GROMACS .gro file of C-alpha atoms in nm:
model
  360
    1MET     CA    1   0.000   0.000   0.000
    2ILE     CA    2   0.136   0.344  -0.093
    3SER     CA    3   0.150   0.584   0.201
    4MET     CA    4  -0.065   0.898   0.194
    5LYS     CA    5   0.253   1.108   0.230
    6ARG     CA    6   0.398   0.948  -0.081
    7GLU     CA    7   0.067   0.992  -0.265
    8LYS     CA    8   0.069   1.364  -0.192
    9GLY     CA    9   0.435   1.393  -0.289
   10MET     CA   10   0.382   1.227  -0.625
   11ALA     CA   11   0.078   1.442  -0.691
   12MET     CA   12   0.276   1.754  -0.609
   13ASP     CA   13   0.558   1.659  -0.845
   14ILE     CA   14   0.317   1.597  -1.131
   15LEU     CA   15   0.133   1.923  -1.076
   16HIS     CA   16   0.457   2.117  -1.050
   17ARG     CA   17   0.574   1.979  -1.384
   18CYS     CA   18   0.239   2.075  -1.538
   19LEU     CA   19   0.258   2.428  -1.401
   20LEU     CA   20   0.618   2.480  -1.515
   21HIS     CA   21   0.508   2.380  -1.864
   22VAL     CA   22   0.214   2.621  -1.858
   23PHE     CA   23   0.422   2.909  -1.722
   24ALA     CA   24   0.692   2.844  -1.981
   25THR     CA   25   0.469   2.815  -2.288
   26SER     CA   26   0.159   3.022  -2.219
   27LEU     CA   27   0.148   3.342  -2.425
   28VAL     CA   28  -0.100   3.534  -2.216
   29LEU     CA   29  -0.158   3.899  -2.138
   30LEU     CA   30  -0.210   4.063  -1.800
   31LEU     CA   31  -0.563   4.181  -1.734
   32GLY     CA   32  -0.626   4.498  -1.924
   33VAL     CA   33  -0.851   4.678  -2.169
   34SER     CA   34  -0.782   4.696  -2.540
   35SER     CA   35  -0.768   5.044  -2.685
   36ALA     CA   36  -0.989   4.910  -2.966
   37GLN     CA   37  -1.246   4.762  -2.730
   38ALA     CA   38  -1.576   4.678  -2.900
   39GLN     CA   39  -1.894   4.859  -2.809
   40GLU     CA   40  -2.010   4.564  -2.601
   41PHE     CA   41  -1.777   4.481  -2.316
   42GLU     CA   42  -1.586   4.163  -2.406
   43LYS     CA   43  -1.657   3.853  -2.199
   44ASN     CA   44  -1.497   3.509  -2.241
   45ILE     CA   45  -1.524   3.165  -2.082
   46LEU     CA   46  -1.241   2.912  -2.125
   47THR     CA   47  -1.377   2.560  -2.165
   48GLY     CA   48  -1.209   2.260  -2.328
   49SER     CA   49  -1.209   2.043  -2.640
   50PRO     CA   50  -1.493   2.054  -2.897
   51THR     CA   51  -1.618   1.708  -2.791
   52GLY     CA   52  -1.604   1.764  -2.415
   53THR     CA   53  -1.862   1.856  -2.154
   54TYR     CA   54  -1.693   2.185  -2.056
   55ILE     CA   55  -1.765   2.342  -2.391
   56GLN     CA   56  -2.129   2.232  -2.379
   57PHE     CA   57  -2.168   2.390  -2.036
   58GLY     CA   58  -2.003   2.703  -2.171
   59ASN     CA   59  -2.251   2.711  -2.457
   60ASP     CA   60  -2.544   2.666  -2.216
   61ILE     CA   61  -2.426   2.964  -2.010
   62ALA     CA   62  -2.360   3.169  -2.324
   63ASN     CA   63  -2.713   3.096  -2.444
   64LEU     CA   64  -2.851   3.243  -2.121
   65MET     CA   65  -2.644   3.554  -2.178
   66ALA     CA   66  -2.767   3.572  -2.538
   67GLU     CA   67  -3.127   3.576  -2.411
   68CYS     CA   68  -3.019   3.884  -2.219
   69ASP     CA   69  -2.870   4.028  -2.540
   70GLN     CA   70  -2.518   3.987  -2.408
   71THR     CA   71  -2.233   3.798  -2.574
   72LEU     CA   72  -2.023   3.548  -2.381
   73HIS     CA   73  -1.754   3.404  -2.608
   74VAL     CA   74  -1.702   3.030  -2.553
   75VAL     CA   75  -1.331   2.958  -2.603
   76GLU     CA   76  -1.182   2.615  -2.667
   77SER     CA   77  -0.875   2.527  -2.460
   78ALA     CA   78  -0.645   2.243  -2.356
   79GLY     CA   79  -0.835   2.215  -2.028
   80SER     CA   80  -0.817   2.284  -1.656
   81LEU     CA   81  -0.462   2.415  -1.613
   82GLU     CA   82  -0.487   2.651  -1.907
   83ASN     CA   83  -0.831   2.764  -1.788
   84PHE     CA   84  -0.715   2.831  -1.433
   85LEU     CA   85  -0.423   3.048  -1.539
   86GLY     CA   86  -0.628   3.207  -1.817
   87VAL     CA   87  -0.877   3.345  -1.566
   88ARG     CA   88  -0.582   3.499  -1.381
   89LYS     CA   89  -0.389   3.636  -1.678
   90ARG     CA   90  -0.578   3.653  -2.006
   91ARG     CA   91  -0.743   3.975  -2.113
   92ALA     CA   92  -1.123   3.982  -2.092
   93THR     CA   93  -1.141   3.622  -1.963
   94GLN     CA   94  -1.375   3.628  -1.665
   95PHE     CA   95  -1.455   3.255  -1.647
   96GLY     CA   96  -1.290   2.915  -1.678
   97ILE     CA   97  -1.407   2.562  -1.596
   98VAL     CA   98  -1.156   2.372  -1.383
   99GLN     CA   99  -1.124   2.028  -1.219
  100SER     CA  100  -1.130   2.022  -0.838
  101ASP     CA  101  -0.816   1.806  -0.810
  102VAL     CA  102  -0.627   2.079  -0.996
  103LEU     CA  103  -0.757   2.325  -0.736
  104GLU     CA  104  -0.658   2.100  -0.446
  105TYR     CA  105  -0.300   2.056  -0.555
  106LEU     CA  106  -0.258   2.420  -0.656
  107LYS     CA  107  -0.372   2.522  -0.310
  108THR     CA  108  -0.138   2.276  -0.141
  109TYR     CA  109   0.161   2.372  -0.351
  110SER     CA  110   0.106   2.746  -0.302
  111ALA     CA  111   0.218   2.724   0.062
  112ASN     CA  112   0.575   2.649  -0.042
  113ASP     CA  113   0.598   2.796  -0.391
  114PRO     CA  114   0.574   3.177  -0.424
  115ALA     CA  115   0.518   3.156  -0.802
  116ILE     CA  116   0.212   2.936  -0.760
  117ALA     CA  117   0.090   3.149  -0.470
  118ARG     CA  118   0.102   3.452  -0.700
  119ALA     CA  119  -0.075   3.257  -0.977
  120ILE     CA  120  -0.373   3.169  -0.758
  121ALA     CA  121  -0.401   3.508  -0.586
  122GLY     CA  122  -0.740   3.658  -0.660
  123VAL     CA  123  -0.883   3.346  -0.826
  124ARG     CA  124  -1.228   3.263  -0.691
  125ILE     CA  125  -1.513   3.019  -0.742
  126SER     CA  126  -1.829   3.138  -0.915
  127PHE     CA  127  -2.025   2.810  -0.887
  128PRO     CA  128  -1.952   2.441  -0.833
  129LEU     CA  129  -2.072   2.232  -1.124
  130TYR     CA  130  -2.080   1.854  -1.170
  131ASN     CA  131  -1.871   1.542  -1.113
  132GLU     CA  132  -1.650   1.448  -1.408
  133GLU     CA  133  -1.601   1.079  -1.463
  134VAL     CA  134  -1.256   0.944  -1.542
  135HIS     CA  135  -1.304   0.754  -1.868
  136LEU     CA  136  -1.042   0.500  -1.973
  137LEU     CA  137  -1.132   0.365  -2.316
  138ALA     CA  138  -0.915   0.067  -2.405
  139SER     CA  139  -0.895  -0.255  -2.599
  140LYS     CA  140  -1.080  -0.549  -2.447
  141GLY     CA  141  -0.750  -0.697  -2.324
  142ILE     CA  142  -0.715  -0.413  -2.070
  143ALA     CA  143  -0.936  -0.540  -1.788
  144SER     CA  144  -0.813  -0.292  -1.524
  145PRO     CA  145  -0.577   0.009  -1.509
  146ALA     CA  146  -0.303  -0.227  -1.386
  147ASN     CA  147  -0.305  -0.391  -1.729
  148LEU     CA  148  -0.160  -0.070  -1.876
  149ASN     CA  149   0.183  -0.182  -1.752
  150GLY     CA  150   0.401  -0.208  -2.060
  151LYS     CA  151   0.123  -0.078  -2.288
  152ARG     CA  152   0.073   0.230  -2.503
  153VAL     CA  153  -0.145   0.490  -2.330
  154ALA     CA  154  -0.250   0.851  -2.395
  155VAL     CA  155  -0.289   1.084  -2.096
  156GLY     CA  156  -0.409   1.411  -2.250
  157VAL     CA  157  -0.220   1.726  -2.346
  158GLU     CA  158   0.004   1.876  -2.082
  159ASP     CA  159  -0.212   2.181  -2.004
  160SER     CA  160  -0.517   1.969  -1.931
  161GLY     CA  161  -0.680   1.833  -1.618
  162THR     CA  162  -0.689   1.493  -1.786
  163PHE     CA  163  -0.308   1.496  -1.798
  164LEU     CA  164  -0.286   1.568  -1.426
  165THR     CA  165  -0.547   1.311  -1.324
  166ALA     CA  166  -0.418   1.037  -1.555
  167SER     CA  167  -0.060   1.093  -1.441
  168LEU     CA  168  -0.167   1.078  -1.077
  169ILE     CA  169  -0.357   0.754  -1.131
  170LEU     CA  170  -0.065   0.587  -1.307
  171ASP     CA  171   0.176   0.694  -1.032
  172LEU     CA  172  -0.057   0.604  -0.746
  173LEU     CA  173  -0.104   0.254  -0.884
  174GLY     CA  174   0.264   0.210  -0.974
  175ILE     CA  175   0.186   0.159  -1.344
  176THR     CA  176   0.467   0.201  -1.599
  177PRO     CA  177   0.339   0.208  -1.959
  178ALA     CA  178   0.575   0.130  -2.243
  179GLU     CA  179   0.466   0.452  -2.417
  180VAL     CA  180   0.295   0.761  -2.277
  181HIS     CA  181   0.142   0.992  -2.539
  182THR     CA  182   0.051   1.352  -2.447
  183ILE     CA  183  -0.222   1.407  -2.705
  184GLY     CA  184  -0.582   1.528  -2.694
  185PRO     CA  185  -0.885   1.297  -2.677
  186ALA     CA  186  -0.987   1.326  -3.043
  187GLU     CA  187  -0.641   1.229  -3.164
  188ALA     CA  188  -0.620   0.956  -2.900
  189LEU     CA  189  -0.944   0.801  -3.024
  190GLU     CA  190  -0.815   0.794  -3.380
  191GLN     CA  191  -0.495   0.623  -3.267
  192LEU     CA  192  -0.688   0.369  -3.059
  193LEU     CA  193  -0.912   0.285  -3.354
  194ALA     CA  194  -0.601   0.243  -3.571
  195ASP     CA  195  -0.445   0.009  -3.310
  196ASP     CA  196  -0.165   0.257  -3.240
  197LEU     CA  197  -0.271   0.283  -2.873
  198ASP     CA  198  -0.393   0.034  -2.615
  199GLY     CA  199  -0.600   0.288  -2.421
  200PHE     CA  200  -0.648   0.653  -2.334
  201PHE     CA  201  -0.775   0.862  -2.043
  202TYR     CA  202  -1.036   1.134  -2.078
  203VAL     CA  203  -1.182   1.320  -1.780
  204ALA     CA  204  -1.523   1.452  -1.884
  205GLY     CA  205  -1.881   1.455  -1.764
  206ALA     CA  206  -2.075   1.161  -1.903
  207PRO     CA  207  -2.226   1.152  -2.154
  208THR     CA  208  -1.952   1.316  -2.360
  209LYS     CA  209  -1.978   1.344  -2.739
  210LEU     CA  210  -1.642   1.180  -2.804
  211PHE     CA  211  -1.767   0.838  -2.697
  212GLN     CA  212  -2.081   0.863  -2.907
  213ASP     CA  213  -1.864   0.791  -3.211
  214THR     CA  214  -2.024   0.494  -3.389
  215ARG     CA  215  -1.681   0.355  -3.481
  216ILE     CA  216  -1.623   0.244  -3.121
  217ASP     CA  217  -1.690  -0.128  -3.159
  218ALA     CA  218  -1.808  -0.307  -2.845
  219GLU     CA  219  -1.633  -0.622  -2.966
  220ARG     CA  220  -1.296  -0.445  -2.961
  221PHE     CA  221  -1.318  -0.171  -2.697
  222HIS     CA  222  -1.467  -0.101  -2.357
  223LEU     CA  223  -1.459   0.144  -2.068
  224VAL     CA  224  -1.215   0.009  -1.810
  225PRO     CA  225  -1.358  -0.015  -1.454
  226PHE     CA  226  -1.181   0.163  -1.166
  227GLU     CA  227  -1.226  -0.052  -0.857
  228ASP     CA  228  -0.896  -0.006  -0.675
  229PRO     CA  229  -0.957   0.098  -0.308
  230LEU     CA  230  -0.672   0.349  -0.325
  231LEU     CA  231  -0.830   0.537  -0.615
  232GLN     CA  232  -1.169   0.527  -0.445
  233ALA     CA  233  -1.011   0.686  -0.137
  234VAL     CA  234  -0.843   0.966  -0.334
  235TYR     CA  235  -1.127   1.037  -0.577
  236VAL     CA  236  -1.508   1.018  -0.572
  237PRO     CA  237  -1.635   0.663  -0.640
  238THR     CA  238  -1.919   0.661  -0.891
  239GLN     CA  239  -2.036   0.477  -1.201
  240ILE     CA  240  -2.121   0.541  -1.563
  241PRO     CA  241  -2.475   0.402  -1.598
  242ALA     CA  242  -2.555   0.122  -1.840
  243SER     CA  243  -2.612   0.231  -2.201
  244THR     CA  244  -2.469   0.580  -2.145
  245TYR     CA  245  -2.281   0.501  -2.467
  246ALA     CA  246  -2.395   0.267  -2.744
  247PHE     CA  247  -2.098   0.032  -2.699
  248GLN     CA  248  -2.146   0.008  -2.320
  249THR     CA  249  -2.436  -0.212  -2.211
  250ASP     CA  250  -2.348  -0.254  -1.839
  251PRO     CA  251  -2.277   0.003  -1.567
  252VAL     CA  252  -1.905   0.075  -1.523
  253PRO     CA  253  -1.759   0.163  -1.180
  254VAL     CA  254  -1.525   0.460  -1.213
  255VAL     CA  255  -1.393   0.755  -1.011
  256ALA     CA  256  -1.469   1.123  -1.060
  257VAL     CA  257  -1.353   1.477  -0.984
  258LYS     CA  258  -1.572   1.786  -0.954
  259ALA     CA  259  -1.577   2.061  -1.214
  260VAL     CA  260  -1.614   2.420  -1.094
  261LEU     CA  261  -1.673   2.752  -1.264
  262MET     CA  262  -1.380   2.980  -1.175
  263THR     CA  263  -1.356   3.356  -1.191
  264TYR     CA  264  -1.142   3.640  -1.053
  265GLU     CA  265  -1.204   3.869  -0.757
  266TYR     CA  266  -1.268   4.190  -0.945
  267GLU     CA  267  -1.274   4.519  -0.753
  268PRO     CA  268  -1.539   4.746  -0.908
  269ARG     CA  269  -1.387   5.062  -0.761
  270ARG     CA  270  -1.044   4.991  -0.908
  271ASN     CA  271  -1.116   5.087  -1.270
  272SER     CA  272  -1.379   5.055  -1.543
  273TYR     CA  273  -1.248   4.716  -1.657
  274HIS     CA  274  -1.286   4.566  -1.310
  275ALA     CA  275  -1.631   4.724  -1.273
  276ALA     CA  276  -1.755   4.583  -1.604
  277SER     CA  277  -1.600   4.240  -1.535
  278CYS     CA  278  -1.759   4.227  -1.191
  279LYS     CA  279  -2.095   4.314  -1.347
  280ALA     CA  280  -2.047   4.030  -1.597
  281VAL     CA  281  -1.974   3.783  -1.316
  282SER     CA  282  -2.279   3.903  -1.125
  283ASP     CA  283  -2.499   3.874  -1.434
  284VAL     CA  284  -2.385   3.517  -1.504
  285SER     CA  285  -2.432   3.424  -1.138
  286ASN     CA  286  -2.784   3.567  -1.139
  287LEU     CA  287  -2.877   3.392  -1.464
  288ILE     CA  288  -2.745   3.052  -1.353
  289PHE     CA  289  -2.935   3.081  -1.027
  290THR     CA  290  -3.264   3.219  -1.158
  291ARG     CA  291  -3.265   2.998  -1.470
  292PHE     CA  292  -3.129   2.687  -1.301
  293GLY     CA  293  -3.446   2.491  -1.373
  294ASP     CA  294  -3.421   2.578  -1.743
  295LEU     CA  295  -3.058   2.465  -1.750
  296GLN     CA  296  -3.151   2.136  -1.590
  297GLN     CA  297  -3.436   2.081  -1.833
  298ASN     CA  298  -3.281   2.204  -2.158
  299GLY     CA  299  -2.904   2.208  -2.108
  300HIS     CA  300  -2.646   1.931  -2.093
  301PRO     CA  301  -2.774   1.634  -1.882
  302LYS     CA  302  -2.502   1.700  -1.625
  303TRP     CA  303  -2.689   2.014  -1.508
  304LYS     CA  304  -2.924   1.774  -1.328
  305GLN     CA  305  -2.633   1.671  -1.104
  306VAL     CA  306  -2.517   2.024  -1.016
  307ASP     CA  307  -2.537   2.121  -0.648
  308LEU     CA  308  -2.472   2.495  -0.621
  309THR     CA  309  -2.381   2.459  -0.252
  310ASP     CA  310  -2.106   2.198  -0.299
  311ILE     CA  311  -1.809   2.436  -0.273
  312PRO     CA  312  -1.462   2.271  -0.269
  313PRO     CA  313  -1.300   2.330   0.073
  314GLY     CA  314  -1.040   2.603   0.104
  315TRP     CA  315  -1.165   2.822  -0.180
  316ASP     CA  316  -1.362   3.146  -0.159
  317VAL     CA  317  -1.664   3.242  -0.366
  318SER     CA  318  -1.635   3.563  -0.565
  319GLU     CA  319  -1.803   3.866  -0.410
  320CYS     CA  320  -1.922   3.960  -0.758
  321ALA     CA  321  -2.088   3.618  -0.790
  322ASN     CA  322  -2.246   3.664  -0.447
  323ALA     CA  323  -2.386   4.001  -0.554
  324GLY     CA  324  -2.573   3.834  -0.840
  325LEU     CA  325  -2.760   3.610  -0.594
  326ALA     CA  326  -2.930   3.901  -0.418
  327ALA     CA  327  -3.310   3.888  -0.439
  328ASN     CA  328  -3.321   4.243  -0.576
  329TYR     CA  329  -3.023   4.211  -0.814
  330PRO     CA  330  -3.077   4.454  -1.106
  331LEU     CA  331  -3.009   4.232  -1.408
  332SER     CA  332  -2.990   4.470  -1.702
  333CYS     CA  333  -3.062   4.312  -2.039
  334SER     CA  334  -2.976   4.553  -2.316
  335SER     CA  335  -3.310   4.524  -2.500
  336GLY     CA  336  -3.530   4.377  -2.234
  337GLY     CA  337  -3.545   4.043  -2.418
  338MET     CA  338  -3.556   3.838  -2.097
  339GLU     CA  339  -3.841   3.862  -1.853
  340ALA     CA  340  -3.766   3.881  -1.483
  341VAL     CA  341  -3.808   3.559  -1.288
  342PRO     CA  342  -4.038   3.600  -0.988
  343ASP     CA  343  -3.865   3.536  -0.657
  344SER     CA  344  -4.076   3.236  -0.561
  345GLU     CA  345  -4.082   3.076  -0.218
  346ALA     CA  346  -3.876   2.786  -0.354
  347ASN     CA  347  -3.620   3.023  -0.506
  348SER     CA  348  -3.599   3.218  -0.184
  349ALA     CA  349  -3.542   2.902   0.020
  350TYR     CA  350  -3.277   2.781  -0.224
  351ARG     CA  351  -3.103   3.120  -0.213
  352GLN     CA  352  -3.094   3.102   0.167
  353ARG     CA  353  -2.944   2.755   0.148
  354ILE     CA  354  -2.673   2.868  -0.094
  355CYS     CA  355  -2.596   3.181   0.106
  356SER     CA  356  -2.565   2.984   0.427
  357VAL     CA  357  -2.284   2.789   0.260
  358ILE     CA  358  -2.102   3.059   0.065
  359GLY     CA  359  -2.166   3.358   0.289
  360CYS     CA  360  -2.349   3.593   0.054
   0.00000   0.00000   0.00000
């Protein structure tokens, strides 16, 4: 059995390597306002790959903003690490969706690493979202993660949460693949289908579009179960229900991490950029809360699993997000295209529940 101290140490080393890569290669700008700023204040949300759940959640939120005649640009990215640092450093990027294990290890590392402490300063949570299942799609000969010893495996691109999670799982279980490929999920699927890989990791909320590809033959491939007690202690034990994907007829036990919507702690009195960004965060917060039922009914199926009170420990909620939860919040839609939602007794009770957790 691997000791918890060793587990944490390995996790730290992996995260540190990820962060060094992001710091070294990321061409980002400090928060600022372009001199050629468009008439509408620019708002962006960093998500993930085109086939992932992050981008679908981003589109759902952007659609709410569109009903309010506001534009929220949904931006593809490598994933959690890029998104986290993008919220901190990219111009006009108020939101990013991030895995909770990335948050945990960033927070832990920041105590002893001034560079990471500076990177996370001012980053806040807007809302918790859903649990993301760790998918491991592999050939039928891979019955468990342990069978990846000596095999060819893809772990995601280096700026992604999948890379961090997959690397942690391999290290925690003492697995040494013959080849480790740092490629995205779409490319990994193509290589698996061509028999150039034995399996690949993808952390995404099920159902995810990638695994709806009709070329995934149930006779050749399957989702590998995660039943190791160590992984179930480190991550959230869960399952992918039967028939979530066409090739998967039985439920598959897996582990999961939580996705959260990140933002920055804008100070409205600092300058006009901070004031407008804070207003954008408040607007999104208000729309997610007041239209939560619509999101659950019409958005990605994972909205049905979102608990807006499930805040990861050790992280603060943005004051701008809190402001949007106020019963009398003045949501200003530019052409009045969205009708106000009455503050029902149920909404009021839910708001009180949320505020008792996040302190609004």
